[in-house]
Amino acid sequence: MEELRFSRHDLIDPEARVALEQLLAAVPGGIAGIPDVVQRRAVFEALIDSLPAPANPGVSKQNRTIPGPSGDPNLPVRVYRPAGADGTGPGIVFIHGGAMSFGSLETEDAVATMLCDQLGAVVVSVGFRQAPENPYPAPFDDCYAGLVWTAANTAELGFAPGRLAIVGGSSGANLTIAVAMRARDSQGPSIRFIMPFSPMIDDTNTTASSHEITDIGAFDRSHNIECWAWYLGGRPADQYAAPARASDLAGLPPAFIDVGTVDVFRDEAVGFAQRLMAAGVPTELHVHPGAYHGAETFAPESALGRRIWGLRIDAVRRALA
């Protein structure tokens, strides 16, 4: 009997596949395939800048500099405020993605703006040091400092102290979980909800999806291995570096996790969500058929992209009501 063969590309949502093919035509091998990290950052910035971003005149933006971790440099943040903010609405600490090594306040400006606009939330997007120049724990420490500053300045920022969430995707999802764990472990700021989407949380690269997703071109196994090596900088991973290693998940805030079926992080995301549920953490999990890593970014107007962001916005709205 002839063996049936298929390409994982055949599993990608058709609309999202068009966007991926356009990306790979412009950047053969994908963003993460660019070997020089400085060039990778520049190309990613230019690519994101080329994507359409709707105007949101009701959102005001302010670039700030806040204290970094003790003994470390100050941090850039961008504060987004909705029109009519009166101090009773929700607040969000937003942590951008980029495999711990690229991405910036600029590359996810459209996402932070959307969260502010659609949720009526004050959003603080945190800039942080990146690997390989600044490996773990620098990005983690910076993001925790961003949370502490945000929680300490609710009155000035204009949101209700009891309505604070952390949202981040990919490596930003890693940092979202890690920062929430540190807040739990150190009796830090109170967090009502976390949304780590498409999370990069397992440095071992041993899951089935890690071995399956090798040639999609969005973000694959080889890219993940490289970026983990940069982030860890030769030191062993602990639970704050790789949250999949955490032995105790009890007491974390309610969570929303989602991931695509054609995402290298599929199985670590699903496994972590299952462990949260087993630990008694209220958890909502969505697995999106046909979605590769970042599909909703590169194909935001596709039915898939709209569905993904619709579910996310709805989940944050419900959690912070």
Coordinates of N, CA and C in Angstrom, one line a residue, residues 39-134:
Q39 N 20.5 42.7 12.1 CA 19.8 42.8 10.8 C 18.4 42.2 11.0
R40 N 18.2 41.1 11.8 CA 16.9 40.5 12.1 C 16.0 41.5 12.7
R41 N 16.5 42.3 13.7 CA 15.7 43.3 14.3 C 15.2 44.4 13.3
A42 N 16.1 44.8 12.5 CA 15.8 45.9 11.5 C 14.8 45.4 10.5
V43 N 14.9 44.2 10.0 CA 14.0 43.7 9.0 C 12.6 43.5 9.6
F44 N 12.6 43.0 10.9 CA 11.3 42.8 11.5 C 10.6 44.1 11.8
E45 N 11.4 45.1 12.2 CA 10.8 46.5 12.4 C 10.2 47.0 11.1
A46 N 10.9 46.9 10.0 CA 10.5 47.4 8.7 C 9.2 46.6 8.2
L47 N 9.2 45.3 8.5 CA 8.1 44.5 8.0 C 6.8 44.9 8.8
I48 N 6.9 45.0 10.1 CA 5.7 45.3 10.9 C 5.3 46.7 10.5
D49 N 6.2 47.6 10.3 CA 5.9 49.0 9.9 C 5.1 49.0 8.6
S50 N 5.3 48.0 7.7 CA 4.6 48.0 6.4 C 3.2 47.5 6.5
L51 N 2.9 46.9 7.6 CA 1.5 46.3 7.8 C 0.5 47.4 8.1
P52 N -0.7 47.3 7.5 CA -1.7 48.3 7.8 C -2.1 48.4 9.3
A53 N -2.2 49.6 9.8 CA -2.6 49.8 11.2 C -3.7 50.8 11.2
P54 N -4.9 50.5 11.7 CA -6.0 51.5 11.7 C -5.7 52.6 12.7
A55 N -6.1 53.8 12.3 CA -6.0 54.9 13.2 C -6.9 54.8 14.4
N56 N -6.5 55.2 15.6 CA -7.3 55.2 16.8 C -7.2 56.5 17.5
P57 N -7.9 57.5 17.0 CA -7.7 58.9 17.5 C -8.2 59.0 19.0
G58 N -8.9 58.0 19.4 CA -9.4 58.0 20.8 C -8.3 57.5 21.8
V59 N -7.2 57.1 21.3 CA -6.1 56.6 22.2 C -5.0 57.6 22.2
S60 N -4.6 58.0 23.4 CA -3.4 58.9 23.5 C -2.2 58.0 24.0
K61 N -1.0 58.4 23.5 CA 0.2 57.6 23.8 C 1.3 58.5 24.4
Q62 N 2.0 58.0 25.3 CA 3.0 58.8 26.0 C 4.2 57.9 26.2
N63 N 5.4 58.3 25.7 CA 6.6 57.5 26.0 C 7.2 58.0 27.3
R64 N 7.5 57.1 28.2 CA 8.1 57.4 29.5 C 9.4 56.6 29.7
T65 N 10.1 57.0 30.7 CA 11.3 56.3 31.2 C 11.0 56.0 32.7
I66 N 11.1 54.8 33.1 CA 10.9 54.4 34.5 C 12.1 53.7 35.1
P67 N 12.2 53.6 36.4 CA 13.3 52.9 37.0 C 13.4 51.5 36.6
G68 N 14.6 51.0 36.3 CA 14.8 49.6 36.0 C 15.0 48.9 37.3
P69 N 15.4 47.6 37.2 CA 15.8 46.8 38.4 C 16.9 47.5 39.1
S70 N 17.1 47.3 40.4 CA 18.1 47.9 41.2 C 19.5 47.7 40.6
G71 N 20.2 48.8 40.3 CA 21.5 48.7 39.7 C 21.6 48.6 38.2
D72 N 20.4 48.5 37.6 CA 20.3 48.4 36.1 C 19.8 49.6 35.5
P73 N 19.9 49.7 34.1 CA 19.4 50.9 33.5 C 17.9 51.1 33.6
N74 N 17.5 52.4 33.4 CA 16.1 52.7 33.3 C 15.5 52.1 32.1
L75 N 14.1 52.0 32.1 CA 13.4 51.3 31.1 C 12.5 52.2 30.3
P76 N 12.4 52.0 29.0 CA 11.4 52.7 28.2 C 10.0 52.0 28.3
V77 N 9.0 52.8 28.5 CA 7.6 52.2 28.5 C 6.8 53.2 27.6
R78 N 5.7 52.7 27.1 CA 4.8 53.5 26.3 C 3.4 53.3 27.0
V79 N 2.8 54.4 27.4 CA 1.5 54.4 28.1 C 0.4 54.8 27.1
Y80 N -0.6 53.9 27.1 CA -1.7 54.1 26.2 C -2.9 54.4 27.1
R81 N -3.6 55.5 26.8 CA -4.8 55.9 27.6 C -6.0 56.0 26.7
P82 N -7.2 55.4 27.1 CA -8.4 55.6 26.3 C -9.0 57.0 26.6
A83 N -9.8 57.5 25.6 CA -10.5 58.7 25.8 C -11.5 58.5 27.0
G84 N -11.5 59.5 27.9 CA -12.4 59.5 29.0 C -12.0 58.6 30.2
A85 N -10.7 58.2 30.2 CA -10.3 57.3 31.3 C -10.5 58.1 32.6
D86 N -11.2 57.4 33.6 CA -11.5 58.1 34.9 C -11.0 57.5 36.1
G87 N -10.1 56.5 35.9 CA -9.5 55.9 37.1 C -10.2 54.6 37.5
T88 N -11.3 54.3 36.9 CA -12.1 53.1 37.4 C -12.0 52.0 36.4
G89 N -11.4 52.2 35.2 CA -11.2 51.1 34.2 C -10.1 50.2 34.5
P90 N -9.9 49.2 33.6 CA -8.8 48.2 33.8 C -7.5 48.8 33.4
G91 N -6.4 48.0 33.8 CA -5.1 48.3 33.4 C -4.4 47.0 32.8
I92 N -3.5 47.2 31.9 CA -2.8 46.0 31.3 C -1.4 46.3 31.2
V93 N -0.5 45.5 31.7 CA 0.9 45.5 31.4 C 1.1 44.6 30.2
F94 N 1.6 45.2 29.1 CA 1.8 44.4 27.9 C 3.2 44.2 27.6
I95 N 3.6 42.9 27.3 CA 5.0 42.5 27.0 C 5.1 42.0 25.6
H96 N 5.9 42.7 24.8 CA 6.0 42.3 23.4 C 6.7 41.0 23.2
G97 N 6.5 40.4 22.0 CA 7.2 39.1 21.7 C 8.4 39.4 20.8
G98 N 9.0 38.4 20.3 CA 10.3 38.5 19.5 C 11.3 37.5 19.9
A99 N 11.0 36.4 20.5 CA 11.9 35.3 20.9 C 13.0 35.8 21.8
M100 N 12.8 36.8 22.6 CA 13.7 37.4 23.6 C 14.8 38.1 22.9
S101 N 14.8 38.3 21.6 CA 16.0 38.8 20.9 C 15.6 39.9 19.9
F102 N 14.3 40.1 19.5 CA 13.9 41.2 18.6 C 12.5 41.6 19.0
G103 N 11.9 42.5 18.3 CA 10.7 43.1 18.7 C 10.9 44.3 19.6
S104 N 9.9 45.2 19.7 CA 10.1 46.4 20.5 C 8.7 47.0 20.8
L105 N 8.8 48.2 21.4 CA 7.5 48.9 21.6 C 6.9 49.3 20.3
E106 N 7.7 49.5 19.3 CA 7.1 49.9 18.0 C 6.4 48.7 17.3
T107 N 7.1 47.6 17.4 CA 6.5 46.4 16.6 C 5.2 46.0 17.0
E108 N 4.8 46.2 18.3 CA 3.5 45.8 18.8 C 2.7 47.0 19.2
D109 N 3.0 48.2 18.7 CA 2.2 49.4 18.9 C 0.8 49.2 18.5
A110 N 0.6 48.6 17.4 CA -0.8 48.4 16.9 C -1.6 47.5 17.9
V111 N -1.0 46.5 18.4 CA -1.7 45.6 19.3 C -2.0 46.3 20.6
A112 N -1.0 47.0 21.2 CA -1.3 47.7 22.4 C -2.4 48.8 22.2
T113 N -2.3 49.5 21.1 CA -3.4 50.5 20.8 C -4.8 49.8 20.7
M114 N -4.8 48.6 20.1 CA -6.1 47.9 19.9 C -6.6 47.5 21.3
L115 N -5.7 47.0 22.2 CA -6.2 46.6 23.5 C -6.7 47.8 24.3
C116 N -6.1 48.9 24.2 CA -6.5 50.2 24.8 C -7.9 50.6 24.3
D117 N -8.0 50.6 23.0 CA -9.2 51.1 22.3 C -10.4 50.2 22.6
Q118 N -10.2 48.9 22.4 CA -11.4 48.0 22.4 C -11.8 47.7 23.9
L119 N -10.8 47.8 24.8 CA -11.1 47.4 26.2 C -11.3 48.6 27.1
G120 N -11.0 49.8 26.6 CA -11.1 51.0 27.5 C -10.1 50.9 28.6
A121 N -8.9 50.2 28.3 CA -7.9 50.0 29.3 C -6.7 50.9 29.2
V122 N -6.1 51.3 30.3 CA -4.8 51.9 30.3 C -3.8 50.8 30.1
V123 N -3.0 50.9 29.0 CA -2.0 49.9 28.7 C -0.6 50.4 28.9
V124 N 0.2 49.7 29.6 CA 1.6 50.1 29.8 C 2.5 49.0 29.0
S125 N 3.0 49.4 27.9 CA 3.9 48.4 27.1 C 5.3 48.6 27.6
V126 N 5.9 47.5 28.0 CA 7.2 47.6 28.6 C 8.4 47.2 27.6
G127 N 9.3 48.1 27.5 CA 10.5 47.8 26.7 C 11.5 47.2 27.7
F128 N 12.3 46.2 27.2 CA 13.2 45.5 28.0 C 14.5 45.1 27.2
R129 N 15.5 44.9 28.0 CA 16.8 44.5 27.4 C 16.6 43.1 26.7
Q130 N 17.4 42.8 25.7 CA 17.2 41.6 24.9 C 18.5 40.8 24.8
A131 N 18.3 39.5 24.6 CA 19.4 38.6 24.3 C 19.7 38.8 22.8
P132 N 20.9 38.4 22.3 CA 22.0 37.7 23.1 C 22.8 38.7 23.9
E133 N 22.7 40.0 23.7 CA 23.5 41.0 24.4 C 23.2 41.0 25.9
N134 N 21.9 40.8 26.2 CA 21.5 40.8 27.6 C 20.7 39.6 27.9

